[in-house]
Amino acid sequence: MLVMTPEAKAMLRKERRRERDAMRGKLGEGRHRALVDRLAQVIRTEREAGRIAVPFNLEGPLRHAIRAKLCREGWRWSDADAMARDLLDATFNRLGAHRPPWNEGQPEWLIEAGTLIQRDRCARRGCGKPLPEGHRKFCGKLCRDAHHTSLERLMSADEDAALDMAVGRE
Ligand SMILES: [Zn+2]
C-alpha cells in the first residue's frame, strides 16, 4: 500500500488546487461565480416548486447542459466535463447539500424507512399526466426530452444574462 508523508500529501493537494484554479481560470472567475449563482438558483426554484426532492436530482441534466454549452464554445469534451463537475460541486457546497451515504441511495433503504415518496404524475412542466406503469418521472420519451431541453435552454439563456451582469454589460 502506498503511504504518503504529510509533505507529499500537502504537495499533492497543492497540485490539485493549482489544476483546479487553472481550469477555473480558463472559464474566468466572474463567469464561474455567475454560473454557480445561477445553478444554485435553478436548483432552489425547482425544489421549491416540488419538481425535485433533493438538489442532486438535477445533477445529470445540469452536468449535461453545462458540458454541451462549453463544448459548443470549443472546449474539449473532457475539460468541459471536468468543469461541469467542478461547477456543480461548488453549487452543492453553496447550497449546503451533502451526498447521502451509499445505503441511503438504495431503494430498499427508502422502503424500510417508510419514506418512499412515489411520484404519480409526469414531472414535465405543463404535462402532469398520470404516469404509465413502469415510468417513474415522465409519462414518455417526449416529455423527458422536452424537460431536459428546457433545462438546457434555461441554463444558456440565463447564463448569458448572468454573464452580462458579471462583466458589467447592459
Ligand atoms: Zn408528460
mmCIF file of C-alpha atoms and ligand atoms in Angstrom:
data_model
loop_
_atom_site.group_PDB
_atom_site.id
_atom_site.type_symbol
_atom_site.label_atom_id
_atom_site.label_comp_id
_atom_site.label_asym_id
_atom_site.label_seq_id
_atom_site.Cartn_x
_atom_site.Cartn_y
_atom_site.Cartn_z
ATOM 1 C CA MET A 1 0.000 0.000 0.000
ATOM 2 C CA LEU A 2 1.183 3.468 -0.821
ATOM 3 C CA VAL A 3 1.875 5.526 2.276
ATOM 4 C CA MET A 4 2.340 9.226 1.787
ATOM 5 C CA THR A 5 4.198 11.561 4.067
ATOM 6 C CA PRO A 6 2.332 14.678 5.202
ATOM 7 C CA GLU A 7 4.666 16.692 2.958
ATOM 8 C CA ALA A 8 3.764 14.579 -0.074
ATOM 9 C CA LYS A 9 0.071 14.905 0.727
ATOM 10 C CA ALA A 10 0.396 18.665 1.026
ATOM 11 C CA MET A 11 2.216 18.782 -2.291
ATOM 12 C CA LEU A 12 -0.475 16.713 -3.973
ATOM 13 C CA ARG A 13 -3.196 18.940 -2.521
ATOM 14 C CA LYS A 14 -1.370 21.997 -3.761
ATOM 15 C CA GLU A 15 -1.014 20.460 -7.213
ATOM 16 C CA ARG A 16 -4.723 19.600 -7.374
ATOM 17 C CA ARG A 17 -5.625 23.123 -6.265
ATOM 18 C CA ARG A 18 -3.330 24.535 -8.929
ATOM 19 C CA GLU A 19 -5.004 22.393 -11.607
ATOM 20 C CA ARG A 20 -8.445 23.404 -10.401
ATOM 21 C CA ASP A 21 -7.512 27.084 -10.361
ATOM 22 C CA ALA A 22 -6.066 26.800 -13.869
ATOM 23 C CA MET A 23 -9.282 25.197 -15.069
ATOM 24 C CA ARG A 24 -11.420 27.846 -13.388
ATOM 25 C CA GLY A 25 -9.126 30.479 -14.820
ATOM 26 C CA LYS A 26 -9.973 29.264 -18.297
ATOM 27 C CA LEU A 27 -13.646 29.876 -17.571
ATOM 28 C CA GLY A 28 -12.968 33.185 -15.854
ATOM 29 C CA GLU A 29 -13.519 33.907 -12.165
ATOM 30 C CA GLY A 30 -16.557 36.122 -12.787
ATOM 31 C CA ARG A 31 -18.246 33.626 -15.043
ATOM 32 C CA HIS A 32 -17.536 30.765 -12.638
ATOM 33 C CA ARG A 33 -19.207 32.689 -9.819
ATOM 34 C CA ALA A 34 -22.122 33.764 -12.028
ATOM 35 C CA LEU A 35 -22.703 30.170 -13.132
ATOM 36 C CA VAL A 36 -22.655 28.830 -9.585
ATOM 37 C CA ASP A 37 -25.151 31.546 -8.572
ATOM 38 C CA ARG A 38 -27.374 30.625 -11.487
ATOM 39 C CA LEU A 39 -27.142 26.886 -10.887
ATOM 40 C CA ALA A 40 -27.980 27.334 -7.216
ATOM 41 C CA GLN A 41 -30.977 29.432 -8.211
ATOM 42 C CA VAL A 42 -32.234 26.888 -10.767
ATOM 43 C CA ILE A 43 -31.959 24.084 -8.202
ATOM 44 C CA ARG A 44 -33.678 26.142 -5.491
ATOM 45 C CA THR A 45 -36.540 27.086 -7.829
ATOM 46 C CA GLU A 46 -37.099 23.508 -8.978
ATOM 47 C CA ARG A 47 -37.014 22.315 -5.386
ATOM 48 C CA GLU A 48 -39.440 24.940 -4.126
ATOM 49 C CA ALA A 49 -41.806 24.020 -6.948
ATOM 50 C CA GLY A 50 -41.654 20.403 -5.772
ATOM 51 C CA ARG A 51 -40.288 19.123 -9.054
ATOM 52 C CA ILE A 52 -37.234 17.629 -7.359
ATOM 53 C CA ALA A 53 -36.805 16.083 -3.921
ATOM 54 C CA VAL A 54 -33.090 16.731 -3.396
ATOM 55 C CA PRO A 55 -30.616 19.037 -5.190
ATOM 56 C CA PHE A 56 -28.764 16.050 -6.674
ATOM 57 C CA ASN A 57 -31.839 15.086 -8.725
ATOM 58 C CA LEU A 58 -30.789 17.664 -11.314
ATOM 59 C CA GLU A 59 -27.115 16.720 -11.355
ATOM 60 C CA GLY A 60 -27.306 14.618 -14.526
ATOM 61 C CA PRO A 61 -29.237 17.028 -16.769
ATOM 62 C CA LEU A 62 -27.351 20.081 -15.484
ATOM 63 C CA ARG A 63 -23.967 18.448 -15.990
ATOM 64 C CA HIS A 64 -25.041 17.571 -19.500
ATOM 65 C CA ALA A 65 -26.309 21.102 -20.176
ATOM 66 C CA ILE A 66 -23.128 22.817 -18.961
ATOM 67 C CA ARG A 67 -20.876 20.368 -20.770
ATOM 68 C CA ALA A 68 -22.814 20.766 -24.024
ATOM 69 C CA LYS A 69 -22.636 24.530 -23.745
ATOM 70 C CA LEU A 70 -18.875 24.549 -23.140
ATOM 71 C CA CYS A 71 -18.311 22.068 -25.979
ATOM 72 C CA ARG A 72 -20.191 24.396 -28.318
ATOM 73 C CA GLU A 73 -17.783 27.124 -27.205
ATOM 74 C CA GLY A 74 -14.896 24.960 -28.359
ATOM 75 C CA TRP A 75 -13.893 23.217 -25.104
ATOM 76 C CA ARG A 76 -12.594 19.657 -25.277
ATOM 77 C CA TRP A 77 -15.162 17.161 -24.020
ATOM 78 C CA SER A 78 -13.025 16.037 -21.061
ATOM 79 C CA ASP A 79 -12.266 19.635 -19.988
ATOM 80 C CA ALA A 80 -15.897 20.620 -20.383
ATOM 81 C CA ASP A 81 -16.984 17.625 -18.315
ATOM 82 C CA ALA A 82 -14.429 18.344 -15.569
ATOM 83 C CA MET A 83 -15.559 21.982 -15.466
ATOM 84 C CA ALA A 84 -19.217 20.957 -15.296
ATOM 85 C CA ARG A 85 -18.425 18.678 -12.342
ATOM 86 C CA ASP A 86 -16.429 21.432 -10.633
ATOM 87 C CA LEU A 87 -19.282 23.925 -11.079
ATOM 88 C CA LEU A 88 -21.846 21.503 -9.695
ATOM 89 C CA ASP A 89 -19.621 20.601 -6.723
ATOM 90 C CA ALA A 90 -19.278 24.309 -5.952
ATOM 91 C CA THR A 91 -23.042 24.721 -6.316
ATOM 92 C CA PHE A 92 -23.858 21.835 -3.973
ATOM 93 C CA ASN A 93 -21.368 23.285 -1.489
ATOM 94 C CA ARG A 94 -23.083 26.656 -1.756
ATOM 95 C CA LEU A 95 -26.462 25.023 -1.155
ATOM 96 C CA GLY A 96 -25.038 23.091 1.791
ATOM 97 C CA ALA A 97 -26.132 19.856 0.112
ATOM 98 C CA HIS A 98 -24.393 16.712 1.287
ATOM 99 C CA ARG A 99 -24.475 13.499 -0.646
ATOM 100 C CA PRO A 100 -26.302 10.735 1.182
ATOM 101 C CA PRO A 101 -24.265 7.640 2.014
ATOM 102 C CA TRP A 102 -24.492 4.776 -0.468
ATOM 103 C CA ASN A 103 -27.051 2.755 1.500
ATOM 104 C CA GLU A 104 -29.469 5.670 1.639
ATOM 105 C CA GLY A 105 -29.380 5.771 -2.129
ATOM 106 C CA GLN A 106 -30.748 2.235 -2.459
ATOM 107 C CA PRO A 107 -34.462 1.581 -2.957
ATOM 108 C CA GLU A 108 -34.537 -0.859 0.000
ATOM 109 C CA TRP A 109 -33.459 1.892 2.355
ATOM 110 C CA LEU A 110 -36.351 4.136 1.379
ATOM 111 C CA ILE A 111 -38.868 1.347 1.634
ATOM 112 C CA GLU A 112 -37.541 0.197 5.010
ATOM 113 C CA ALA A 113 -37.593 3.708 6.323
ATOM 114 C CA GLY A 114 -41.185 4.003 5.182
ATOM 115 C CA THR A 115 -40.470 7.264 3.430
ATOM 116 C CA LEU A 116 -40.939 6.172 -0.140
ATOM 117 C CA ILE A 117 -42.434 9.095 -1.942
ATOM 118 C CA GLN A 118 -43.798 7.917 -5.174
ATOM 119 C CA ARG A 119 -44.443 10.318 -7.980
ATOM 120 C CA ASP A 120 -47.626 9.508 -9.857
ATOM 121 C CA ARG A 121 -47.736 12.412 -12.302
ATOM 122 C CA CYS A 122 -45.415 13.395 -15.151
ATOM 123 C CA ALA A 123 -42.763 15.843 -13.941
ATOM 124 C CA ARG A 124 -42.661 17.958 -17.062
ATOM 125 C CA ARG A 125 -43.996 21.450 -16.554
ATOM 126 C CA GLY A 126 -47.426 21.723 -18.124
ATOM 127 C CA CYS A 127 -47.972 17.988 -18.591
ATOM 128 C CA GLY A 128 -48.834 16.350 -15.275
ATOM 129 C CA LYS A 129 -50.445 13.283 -16.877
ATOM 130 C CA PRO A 130 -50.643 10.180 -14.705
ATOM 131 C CA LEU A 131 -47.524 8.068 -15.101
ATOM 132 C CA PRO A 132 -47.947 4.835 -17.047
ATOM 133 C CA GLU A 133 -46.897 1.574 -15.428
ATOM 134 C CA GLY A 134 -43.115 1.362 -15.055
ATOM 135 C CA HIS A 135 -42.494 5.101 -15.532
ATOM 136 C CA ARG A 136 -41.093 6.899 -12.531
ATOM 137 C CA LYS A 137 -40.749 10.503 -13.628
ATOM 138 C CA PHE A 138 -42.045 11.258 -17.109
ATOM 139 C CA CYS A 139 -45.034 9.909 -18.996
ATOM 140 C CA GLY A 140 -42.861 9.244 -22.046
ATOM 141 C CA LYS A 141 -39.738 9.984 -24.026
ATOM 142 C CA LEU A 142 -41.250 13.166 -25.452
ATOM 143 C CA CYS A 143 -41.733 14.701 -22.006
ATOM 144 C CA ARG A 144 -38.345 13.503 -20.757
ATOM 145 C CA ASP A 145 -36.521 15.033 -23.723
ATOM 146 C CA ALA A 146 -38.567 18.234 -23.547
ATOM 147 C CA HIS A 147 -37.778 18.577 -19.846
ATOM 148 C CA HIS A 148 -34.040 18.208 -20.432
ATOM 149 C CA THR A 149 -34.058 20.563 -23.412
ATOM 150 C CA SER A 150 -35.890 23.202 -21.408
ATOM 151 C CA LEU A 151 -33.324 22.894 -18.593
ATOM 152 C CA GLU A 152 -30.579 23.374 -21.143
ATOM 153 C CA ARG A 153 -32.325 26.415 -22.596
ATOM 154 C CA LEU A 154 -32.908 27.867 -19.146
ATOM 155 C CA MET A 155 -29.228 27.428 -18.366
ATOM 156 C CA SER A 156 -27.933 29.038 -21.541
ATOM 157 C CA ALA A 157 -30.431 31.901 -21.683
ATOM 158 C CA ASP A 158 -29.948 32.843 -18.082
ATOM 159 C CA GLU A 159 -26.242 32.274 -18.065
ATOM 160 C CA ASP A 160 -25.816 34.905 -20.771
ATOM 161 C CA ALA A 161 -27.791 37.362 -18.640
ATOM 162 C CA ALA A 162 -25.740 36.438 -15.557
ATOM 163 C CA LEU A 163 -22.532 36.782 -17.548
ATOM 164 C CA ASP A 164 -23.598 40.212 -18.788
ATOM 165 C CA MET A 165 -24.155 41.276 -15.202
ATOM 166 C CA ALA A 166 -20.833 39.760 -14.138
ATOM 167 C CA VAL A 167 -18.874 41.736 -16.705
ATOM 168 C CA GLY A 168 -20.991 44.850 -16.312
ATOM 169 C CA ARG A 169 -22.681 44.797 -19.713
ATOM 170 C CA GLU A 170 -26.238 46.012 -20.015
HETATM 171 ZN ZN ZN B 1 -45.715 14.060 -19.685
#
